[in-house]
Tab-separated table of C-alpha atoms in Angstrom:
chain	number	residue	atom	x	y	z
A	1	MET	CA	-7.884	-28.988	54.410
A	2	THR	CA	-6.908	-26.445	56.938
A	3	SER	CA	-3.182	-26.182	57.638
A	4	ILE	CA	-1.976	-26.944	61.100
A	5	GLY	CA	0.335	-24.174	61.532
A	6	GLY	CA	2.604	-22.234	59.229
A	7	ALA	CA	5.494	-24.862	59.136
A	8	ALA	CA	3.609	-27.859	59.443
A	9	SER	CA	5.206	-29.997	57.008
A	10	SER	CA	8.742	-29.484	58.117
A	11	GLY	CA	10.693	-31.258	61.064
A	12	MET	CA	10.274	-34.721	62.667
A	13	VAL	CA	6.586	-34.886	61.851
A	14	ASP	CA	4.203	-33.834	58.856
A	15	TRP	CA	1.281	-32.844	60.790
A	16	ASN	CA	-0.757	-31.942	57.755
A	17	LEU	CA	-0.080	-35.391	56.465
A	18	ALA	CA	-1.300	-36.699	59.809
A	19	VAL	CA	-4.239	-35.127	59.337
A	20	ALA	CA	-4.870	-36.090	55.959
A	21	THR	CA	-3.898	-39.867	56.632
A	22	ALA	CA	-6.101	-40.174	59.832
A	23	THR	CA	-9.137	-38.645	57.689
A	24	ARG	CA	-8.770	-41.090	54.742
A	25	LEU	CA	-8.239	-44.069	56.926
A	26	MET	CA	-10.670	-43.809	59.737
A	27	ARG	CA	-13.935	-45.667	60.062
A	28	PRO	CA	-17.076	-44.145	58.595
A	29	GLY	CA	-19.554	-42.829	60.966
A	30	PRO	CA	-22.989	-44.376	61.857
A	31	ASP	CA	-25.666	-44.149	59.161
A	32	VAL	CA	-27.809	-41.028	59.892
A	33	SER	CA	-29.790	-38.700	58.011
A	34	ARG	CA	-29.049	-35.006	57.358
A	35	ASP	CA	-32.024	-34.098	59.933
A	36	GLU	CA	-30.676	-36.599	62.401
A	37	ALA	CA	-27.397	-35.455	62.593
A	38	ARG	CA	-28.731	-31.758	62.991
A	39	ALA	CA	-30.937	-32.964	65.835
A	40	VAL	CA	-28.106	-34.714	67.661
A	41	VAL	CA	-25.877	-31.939	67.280
A	42	ALA	CA	-28.356	-29.377	68.613
A	43	GLU	CA	-29.332	-31.863	71.511
A	44	LEU	CA	-25.796	-32.170	72.531
A	45	ARG	CA	-25.364	-28.465	72.740
A	46	ARG	CA	-28.411	-28.174	75.001
A	47	HIS	CA	-27.281	-31.045	77.042
A	48	ALA	CA	-23.814	-29.130	77.485
A	49	LYS	CA	-25.358	-26.073	78.635
A	50	ALA	CA	-27.743	-28.079	81.105
A	51	SER	CA	-24.814	-29.749	82.459
A	52	GLU	CA	-22.978	-26.593	83.482
A	53	GLU	CA	-25.771	-25.957	86.123
A	54	HIS	CA	-25.907	-29.695	87.204
A	55	VAL	CA	-22.160	-30.050	87.724
A	56	ARG	CA	-21.550	-26.594	89.405
A	57	GLY	CA	-24.532	-27.360	91.996
A	58	PHE	CA	-23.125	-30.773	92.567
A	59	THR	CA	-19.586	-29.920	92.832
A	60	ARG	CA	-19.849	-26.529	94.343
A	61	LEU	CA	-17.067	-25.241	91.943
A	62	GLY	CA	-17.120	-22.230	89.630
A	63	THR	CA	-19.704	-19.612	88.685
A	64	GLU	CA	-21.525	-19.084	85.340
A	65	GLU	CA	-19.005	-16.412	84.575
A	66	THR	CA	-16.078	-18.942	84.824
A	67	HIS	CA	-17.420	-21.065	81.974
A	68	ASP	CA	-15.781	-19.037	79.203
A	69	THR	CA	-14.457	-21.865	77.041
A	70	PRO	CA	-16.423	-23.022	73.961
A	71	VAL	CA	-18.233	-26.087	73.538
A	72	LEU	CA	-17.705	-27.420	69.927
A	73	VAL	CA	-19.832	-30.632	68.679
A	74	VAL	CA	-17.525	-32.084	66.123
A	75	ASP	CA	-17.235	-34.886	63.882
A	76	ARG	CA	-14.173	-37.497	63.530
A	77	PRO	CA	-12.015	-35.254	61.328
A	78	GLY	CA	-12.862	-32.253	63.358
A	79	TRP	CA	-11.535	-34.129	66.388
A	80	VAL	CA	-8.335	-35.300	64.619
A	81	ARG	CA	-7.583	-31.690	63.504
A	82	ALA	CA	-8.129	-30.067	67.055
A	83	ASN	CA	-5.822	-32.848	68.718
A	84	VAL	CA	-3.208	-32.430	66.133
A	85	ALA	CA	-2.983	-28.887	66.924
A	86	GLY	CA	-2.945	-29.383	70.544
A	87	PHE	CA	-0.048	-31.997	70.173
A	88	ARG	CA	1.993	-29.926	67.908
A	89	GLU	CA	1.973	-26.872	70.242
A	90	LEU	CA	2.353	-29.289	73.440
A	91	LEU	CA	5.136	-31.548	71.789
A	92	LYS	CA	7.102	-28.719	70.269
A	93	PRO	CA	10.066	-28.761	73.106
A	94	LEU	CA	10.564	-32.641	72.421
A	95	LEU	CA	10.579	-32.341	68.792
A	96	ASP	CA	12.958	-29.493	68.615
A	97	LYS	CA	15.227	-31.556	70.809
A	98	MET	CA	14.624	-34.725	68.849
A	99	GLN	CA	15.582	-32.330	65.603
A	100	GLU	CA	18.691	-31.272	67.182
A	101	ARG	CA	19.869	-34.770	68.044
A	102	ARG	CA	18.811	-35.821	64.507
A	103	GLY	CA	21.963	-34.422	63.185
A	104	THR	CA	24.523	-36.079	65.456
A	105	GLY	CA	22.824	-39.154	66.770
A	106	PRO	CA	23.190	-42.842	65.636
A	107	GLY	CA	19.678	-42.815	64.117
A	108	ASN	CA	20.648	-39.870	61.914
A	109	ALA	CA	20.763	-41.982	58.475
A	110	VAL	CA	17.585	-43.845	59.254
A	111	LEU	CA	15.696	-40.563	60.283
A	112	GLY	CA	16.785	-39.073	57.179
A	113	ALA	CA	15.366	-41.854	55.036
A	114	VAL	CA	12.140	-42.108	56.967
A	115	GLY	CA	11.870	-38.256	57.365
A	116	GLY	CA	8.778	-36.424	58.717
A	117	LYS	CA	6.287	-37.597	55.818
A	118	VAL	CA	6.346	-41.073	56.995
A	119	THR	CA	6.086	-40.298	60.783
A	120	GLY	CA	3.208	-38.153	59.597
A	121	VAL	CA	1.693	-41.280	57.875
A	122	GLU	CA	1.990	-43.480	61.072
A	123	LEU	CA	0.797	-40.843	63.545
A	124	GLY	CA	-2.139	-40.690	61.337
A	125	MET	CA	-2.967	-44.200	61.402
A	126	LEU	CA	-3.056	-44.110	65.126
A	127	LEU	CA	-5.110	-41.047	65.130
A	128	SER	CA	-7.555	-42.878	62.880
A	129	PHE	CA	-7.788	-45.630	65.386
A	130	LEU	CA	-8.521	-43.143	68.142
A	131	ALA	CA	-10.867	-41.253	66.277
A	132	SER	CA	-13.644	-43.500	66.367
A	133	ARG	CA	-13.463	-44.103	70.194
A	134	VAL	CA	-13.313	-40.770	71.979
A	135	LEU	CA	-16.874	-39.783	72.936
A	136	GLY	CA	-15.803	-36.255	74.420
A	137	GLN	CA	-12.850	-34.385	75.613
A	138	TYR	CA	-11.773	-31.248	77.335
A	139	GLU	CA	-9.035	-29.990	75.207
A	140	THR	CA	-6.737	-28.343	78.077
A	141	PHE	CA	-4.192	-27.277	75.576
A	142	ALA	CA	-5.972	-25.810	72.648
A	143	PRO	CA	-4.526	-23.219	70.332
A	144	ALA	CA	-7.355	-21.603	68.260
A	145	THR	CA	-7.545	-22.281	64.514
A	146	ARG	CA	-9.637	-20.796	61.775
A	147	ASP	CA	-12.454	-23.599	62.243
A	148	LEU	CA	-11.704	-24.461	66.026
A	149	PRO	CA	-12.145	-21.617	68.313
A	150	ALA	CA	-10.695	-21.651	71.868
A	151	GLY	CA	-11.099	-19.847	74.974
A	152	ALA	CA	-9.234	-16.552	75.620
A	153	ASN	CA	-5.274	-16.753	76.948
A	154	GLY	CA	-4.742	-20.024	76.037
A	155	ALA	CA	-7.733	-21.559	77.667
A	156	GLY	CA	-9.273	-24.879	76.514
A	157	ARG	CA	-12.480	-25.991	74.632
A	158	LEU	CA	-14.857	-28.990	75.148
A	159	LEU	CA	-15.231	-31.459	72.231
A	160	LEU	CA	-18.100	-33.523	71.984
A	161	VAL	CA	-17.731	-36.296	68.960
A	162	ALA	CA	-21.166	-36.714	67.749
A	163	PRO	CA	-20.782	-39.771	65.546
A	164	ASN	CA	-18.987	-41.403	68.205
A	165	ILE	CA	-21.609	-40.778	70.931
A	166	VAL	CA	-24.313	-41.981	68.408
A	167	HIS	CA	-22.430	-45.382	67.706
A	168	VAL	CA	-21.877	-46.041	71.039
A	169	GLU	CA	-25.522	-45.450	72.274
A	170	ARG	CA	-26.621	-47.897	69.493
A	171	GLU	CA	-24.172	-50.423	70.330
A	172	LEU	CA	-25.125	-50.475	73.985
A	173	ASP	CA	-28.760	-50.154	73.098
A	174	VAL	CA	-29.551	-47.578	75.588
A	175	GLU	CA	-31.843	-44.559	75.616
A	176	PRO	CA	-30.205	-41.903	73.436
A	177	HIS	CA	-31.379	-38.897	75.331
A	178	ASP	CA	-30.110	-40.110	78.486
A	179	PHE	CA	-26.864	-41.323	77.185
A	180	ARG	CA	-25.853	-38.222	75.411
A	181	LEU	CA	-26.710	-36.136	78.807
A	182	TRP	CA	-24.808	-38.758	80.812
A	183	VAL	CA	-21.515	-38.151	78.358
A	184	THR	CA	-21.767	-34.438	78.614
A	185	LEU	CA	-22.065	-34.590	82.401
A	186	HIS	CA	-18.611	-36.120	82.582
A	187	GLU	CA	-16.893	-33.954	79.995
A	188	GLU	CA	-18.483	-30.733	81.593
A	189	THR	CA	-17.090	-32.039	84.833
A	190	HIS	CA	-13.489	-31.665	83.116
A	191	ARG	CA	-14.459	-28.127	81.684
A	192	THR	CA	-15.684	-27.072	85.212
A	193	GLN	CA	-12.299	-28.591	86.755
A	194	PHE	CA	-10.299	-26.242	84.637
A	195	THR	CA	-12.264	-23.095	84.483
A	196	ALA	CA	-13.008	-23.233	88.327
A	197	VAL	CA	-9.464	-23.810	89.279
A	198	PRO	CA	-7.480	-21.300	87.355
A	199	TRP	CA	-3.843	-22.631	88.386
A	200	LEU	CA	-4.572	-26.057	87.226
A	201	ARG	CA	-3.882	-25.571	83.451
A	202	ASP	CA	-0.513	-23.925	84.024
A	203	HIS	CA	0.420	-26.285	86.808
A	204	LEU	CA	-0.368	-29.471	84.404
A	205	GLU	CA	1.440	-27.689	81.449
A	206	GLY	CA	4.532	-27.199	83.531
A	207	GLU	CA	4.540	-30.800	84.809
A	208	ILE	CA	4.266	-31.924	81.249
A	209	GLN	CA	6.991	-29.651	79.896
A	210	SER	CA	9.281	-30.580	82.617
A	211	PHE	CA	8.774	-34.485	81.556
A	212	LEU	CA	9.671	-33.466	78.119
A	213	GLU	CA	12.593	-31.392	79.015
A	214	GLU	CA	13.901	-34.489	80.777
A	215	THR	CA	13.770	-36.546	77.824
A	216	ASP	CA	17.180	-37.914	76.732
A	217	VAL	CA	16.036	-40.518	74.321
A	218	ASP	CA	17.298	-41.644	70.809
A	219	PRO	CA	14.663	-40.416	68.565
A	220	MET	CA	14.561	-43.730	66.896
A	221	THR	CA	13.215	-45.321	70.003
A	222	VAL	CA	10.090	-43.262	69.848
A	223	LEU	CA	9.833	-43.432	66.127
A	224	GLU	CA	9.890	-47.452	66.401
A	225	ARG	CA	7.173	-47.074	69.155
A	226	ILE	CA	5.007	-45.331	66.581
A	227	ARG	CA	5.816	-47.694	63.796
A	228	GLU	CA	5.045	-50.840	66.126
A	229	ALA	CA	1.482	-49.324	66.953
A	230	ALA	CA	0.831	-48.543	63.119
A	231	GLN	CA	2.136	-51.925	62.030
A	232	SER	CA	-0.344	-53.622	64.366
A	233	LEU	CA	-3.199	-51.407	63.046
A	234	ALA	CA	-2.337	-52.459	59.313
A	235	GLY	CA	-1.689	-56.136	60.215
A	236	GLY	CA	1.956	-55.980	59.948
A	237	ARG	CA	2.993	-57.595	63.081
A	238	PRO	CA	3.552	-61.298	62.787
A	239	GLU	CA	0.919	-63.426	64.761
A	240	GLY	CA	2.488	-64.378	68.160
A	241	GLU	CA	5.338	-61.978	68.011
A	242	GLU	CA	4.718	-59.963	71.168
A	243	GLY	CA	8.035	-58.470	71.229
A	244	ASP	CA	8.078	-55.226	73.452
A	245	GLU	CA	4.350	-54.308	73.091
A	246	GLY	CA	3.877	-54.539	76.831
A	247	ARG	CA	5.648	-51.035	77.223
A	248	SER	CA	3.776	-47.929	76.433
A	249	LEU	CA	4.869	-44.870	74.455
A	250	VAL	CA	5.171	-42.800	77.800
A	251	GLU	CA	7.211	-45.528	79.312
A	252	VAL	CA	10.075	-45.579	76.872
A	253	VAL	CA	11.035	-42.205	77.359
A	254	GLN	CA	11.348	-42.190	81.144
A	255	THR	CA	14.366	-41.365	83.061
A	256	PRO	CA	14.507	-41.372	86.918
A	257	ALA	CA	13.529	-37.678	87.044
A	258	GLN	CA	10.649	-38.478	84.451
A	259	ARG	CA	9.226	-41.374	86.935
A	260	GLU	CA	9.007	-38.824	89.499
A	261	ILE	CA	7.275	-36.433	87.283
A	262	LEU	CA	4.900	-39.289	85.970
A	263	GLY	CA	3.911	-40.344	89.355
A	264	ARG	CA	2.553	-36.769	89.962
A	265	LEU	CA	1.046	-36.586	86.630
A	266	THR	CA	-0.646	-39.919	87.009
A	267	ALA	CA	-1.910	-38.838	90.501
A	268	VAL	CA	-3.630	-35.793	89.039
A	269	MET	CA	-5.006	-37.542	86.166
A	270	SER	CA	-6.406	-40.139	88.294
A	271	LEU	CA	-8.079	-37.262	90.422
A	272	LEU	CA	-9.605	-35.570	87.186
A	273	GLU	CA	-10.863	-38.649	85.881
A	274	GLY	CA	-12.404	-40.297	88.915
A	275	HIS	CA	-13.700	-36.784	89.833
A	276	ALA	CA	-15.625	-36.815	86.715
A	277	ASP	CA	-17.135	-40.374	87.145
A	278	PHE	CA	-18.022	-39.587	90.607
A	279	VAL	CA	-19.742	-36.304	89.488
A	280	MET	CA	-21.625	-38.262	86.633
A	281	ASP	CA	-22.795	-40.959	89.038
A	282	GLY	CA	-23.816	-38.230	91.531
A	283	VAL	CA	-25.741	-36.145	89.278
A	284	GLY	CA	-26.965	-38.865	87.124
A	285	PRO	CA	-29.871	-40.138	89.201
A	286	ALA	CA	-31.699	-37.048	89.370
A	287	VAL	CA	-31.478	-36.148	85.694
A	288	VAL	CA	-30.796	-39.338	83.718
A	289	PRO	CA	-33.709	-41.829	84.336
A	290	SER	CA	-31.761	-44.966	82.929
A	291	VAL	CA	-28.194	-44.112	84.567
A	292	SER	CA	-28.050	-47.569	86.220
A	293	GLU	CA	-28.441	-49.345	82.844
A	294	ILE	CA	-26.177	-46.799	81.111
A	295	ARG	CA	-23.360	-47.007	83.882
A	296	GLU	CA	-23.557	-50.976	83.902
A	297	LYS	CA	-23.444	-51.238	80.087
A	298	PHE	CA	-20.685	-48.800	79.697
A	299	GLN	CA	-18.617	-50.187	82.560
A	300	GLN	CA	-18.851	-53.690	80.954
A	301	ARG	CA	-17.923	-52.282	77.655
A	302	ARG	CA	-14.612	-50.678	79.149
A	303	ALA	CA	-13.791	-53.788	80.901
A	304	LYS	CA	-13.933	-56.236	77.940
A	305	GLY	CA	-12.630	-53.832	75.452
A	306	ALA	CA	-12.600	-55.113	71.982
A	307	SER	CA	-10.062	-57.470	70.182
A	308	ARG	CA	-6.726	-58.693	70.860
A	309	LEU	CA	-5.404	-55.989	68.481
A	310	ASP	CA	-7.322	-53.238	70.395
A	311	MET	CA	-5.954	-54.399	73.610
A	312	ALA	CA	-2.396	-54.477	72.300
A	313	LEU	CA	-2.840	-50.916	71.092
A	314	ARG	CA	-4.418	-49.823	74.424
A	315	LYS	CA	-1.194	-50.921	76.200
A	316	LEU	CA	1.241	-49.545	73.768
A	317	LEU	CA	-0.678	-46.255	73.783
A	318	GLY	CA	-0.926	-45.967	77.534
A	319	LEU	CA	-4.738	-46.328	77.383
A	320	ASP	CA	-4.989	-49.211	79.892
A	321	ALA	CA	-3.451	-46.787	82.503
A	322	LYS	CA	-6.409	-44.459	81.633
A	323	LEU	CA	-8.875	-47.072	82.552
A	324	ARG	CA	-7.174	-47.541	85.972
A	325	GLN	CA	-7.175	-43.864	86.552
A	326	TYR	CA	-11.113	-44.099	86.062
A	327	ARG	CA	-11.203	-46.643	88.711
A	328	ASP	CA	-8.637	-45.573	91.294
A	329	GLY	CA	-9.457	-41.943	91.148
A	330	GLU	CA	-13.155	-42.386	91.632
A	331	ARG	CA	-12.459	-44.467	94.781
A	332	PHE	CA	-10.105	-41.812	95.946
A	333	VAL	CA	-12.754	-39.187	95.505
A	334	ARG	CA	-15.879	-41.322	97.103
A	335	ALA	CA	-13.671	-42.158	100.073
A	336	VAL	CA	-12.618	-38.684	100.818
A	337	VAL	CA	-16.257	-37.168	100.312
A	338	GLU	CA	-17.596	-39.856	102.668
A	339	GLU	CA	-15.261	-38.769	105.314
A	340	VAL	CA	-15.026	-34.957	104.996
A	341	GLY	CA	-17.730	-33.978	102.635
A	342	THR	CA	-17.660	-32.004	99.318
A	343	ASP	CA	-16.198	-28.959	100.753
A	344	GLY	CA	-13.754	-30.643	102.430
A	345	PHE	CA	-12.921	-32.679	99.217
A	346	ASN	CA	-12.656	-29.511	97.643
A	347	ARG	CA	-9.760	-28.549	99.378
A	348	VAL	CA	-7.923	-30.552	96.862
A	349	TRP	CA	-7.967	-27.493	94.390
A	350	THR	CA	-6.711	-25.035	96.743
A	351	SER	CA	-2.977	-25.369	95.272
A	352	PRO	CA	-0.647	-27.783	93.700
A	353	ASN	CA	0.587	-28.589	97.210
A	354	THR	CA	-3.002	-29.920	98.091
A	355	LEU	CA	-3.209	-32.365	95.142
A	356	PRO	CA	-2.956	-36.125	96.165
A	357	THR	CA	0.142	-37.923	95.507
A	358	LYS	CA	0.161	-41.001	93.634
A	359	ALA	CA	0.394	-43.073	97.027
A	360	GLU	CA	-2.504	-40.979	98.390
A	361	ILE	CA	-4.698	-42.019	95.473
A	362	ALA	CA	-4.308	-45.556	96.703
A	363	LYS	CA	-4.851	-44.332	100.381
A	364	PRO	CA	-7.196	-41.603	100.621
A	365	ALA	CA	-6.884	-41.347	104.430
A	366	ASP	CA	-3.270	-40.177	103.890
A	367	TRP	CA	-4.407	-37.250	102.223
A	368	ILE	CA	-6.959	-36.587	104.612
A	369	THR	CA	-4.587	-36.518	107.403
A	370	ARG	CA	-2.044	-34.462	105.385
A	371	VAL	CA	-4.347	-31.864	104.413
A	372	HIS	CA	-7.306	-31.827	107.097
A	373	ARG	CA	-5.368	-32.800	110.271
A	374	LYS	CA	-2.475	-30.759	111.608
A	375	PRO	CA	-0.200	-32.613	113.568
A	376	GLU	CA	-0.183	-32.039	117.201
A	377	ALA	CA	2.158	-29.782	118.684
């Protein structure tokens, strides 16, 4: 197994153990032959390449030269390794801060007993849950590893999780070639957003780091959230014991300053996810013959979720908020494009000052007024 960084087994989280645990516990992928698997990988790569032109033409963003980040078709363990590498880099300031507090805080004795290995196991359990659900991902913060290349100067990479795509296309009983292209259109939109708007990655990273720097939380609080989620996965939470599971991992580390930052982050993520759905629907009818059927079935799947356990974990991990981001963001993008056109909407990418606020996501007309209509002298 590839080591995730030189000191992966030290500190608050044993990252290598997280990878090993997730890999051991994750569900097996769909039953496909070696030849079928090769064909799926080749087709996803072709669709990713074709999607570049479709998305650029529809969004009027970027050029062929801006798409310098790799497209990787991965399996579930590959998705876990990529995300652990990203998490480790992005969360380093928070974990360093928690490590410092570990020596003097009230949770010192318990943390000393629990240690990074137990945290690594529990994080691995959560990753094993997520690894079978993600179809694709533009990994914005992607340090290159030996088996997972990334773009130059810290640029990202596009991940397409082949077994999950095959699983969902079979579950929905849709045309496989159409579904694979439909998925890559969504993920390619994210790649285009970040490659065509150079300041966006740094802005997003700055906001996340500001959020983490403001964190003033007992490390035990975060650890307990992870343990609750892991226990839910393992069936360790007594039936009917709701406790505090309505709060997500993000919500428990909020200070007043963080709530302000989180509002801005929510608006940006709503914009990015909604724009991807809007583009997917806009391009789809011309290049995906069965797009209406796919969209209807996929929306039903999103809405109903799975079991009660799945819904509880979605809430704990903040995934229910992500579903709202798709819906709210898509409404914002559609309303703005209808009012001022694609070029008018693209003024959103001018600078951080032209990004919509959380309130403007809900009221697109307010964003149009602020960005497009100068007040009378």
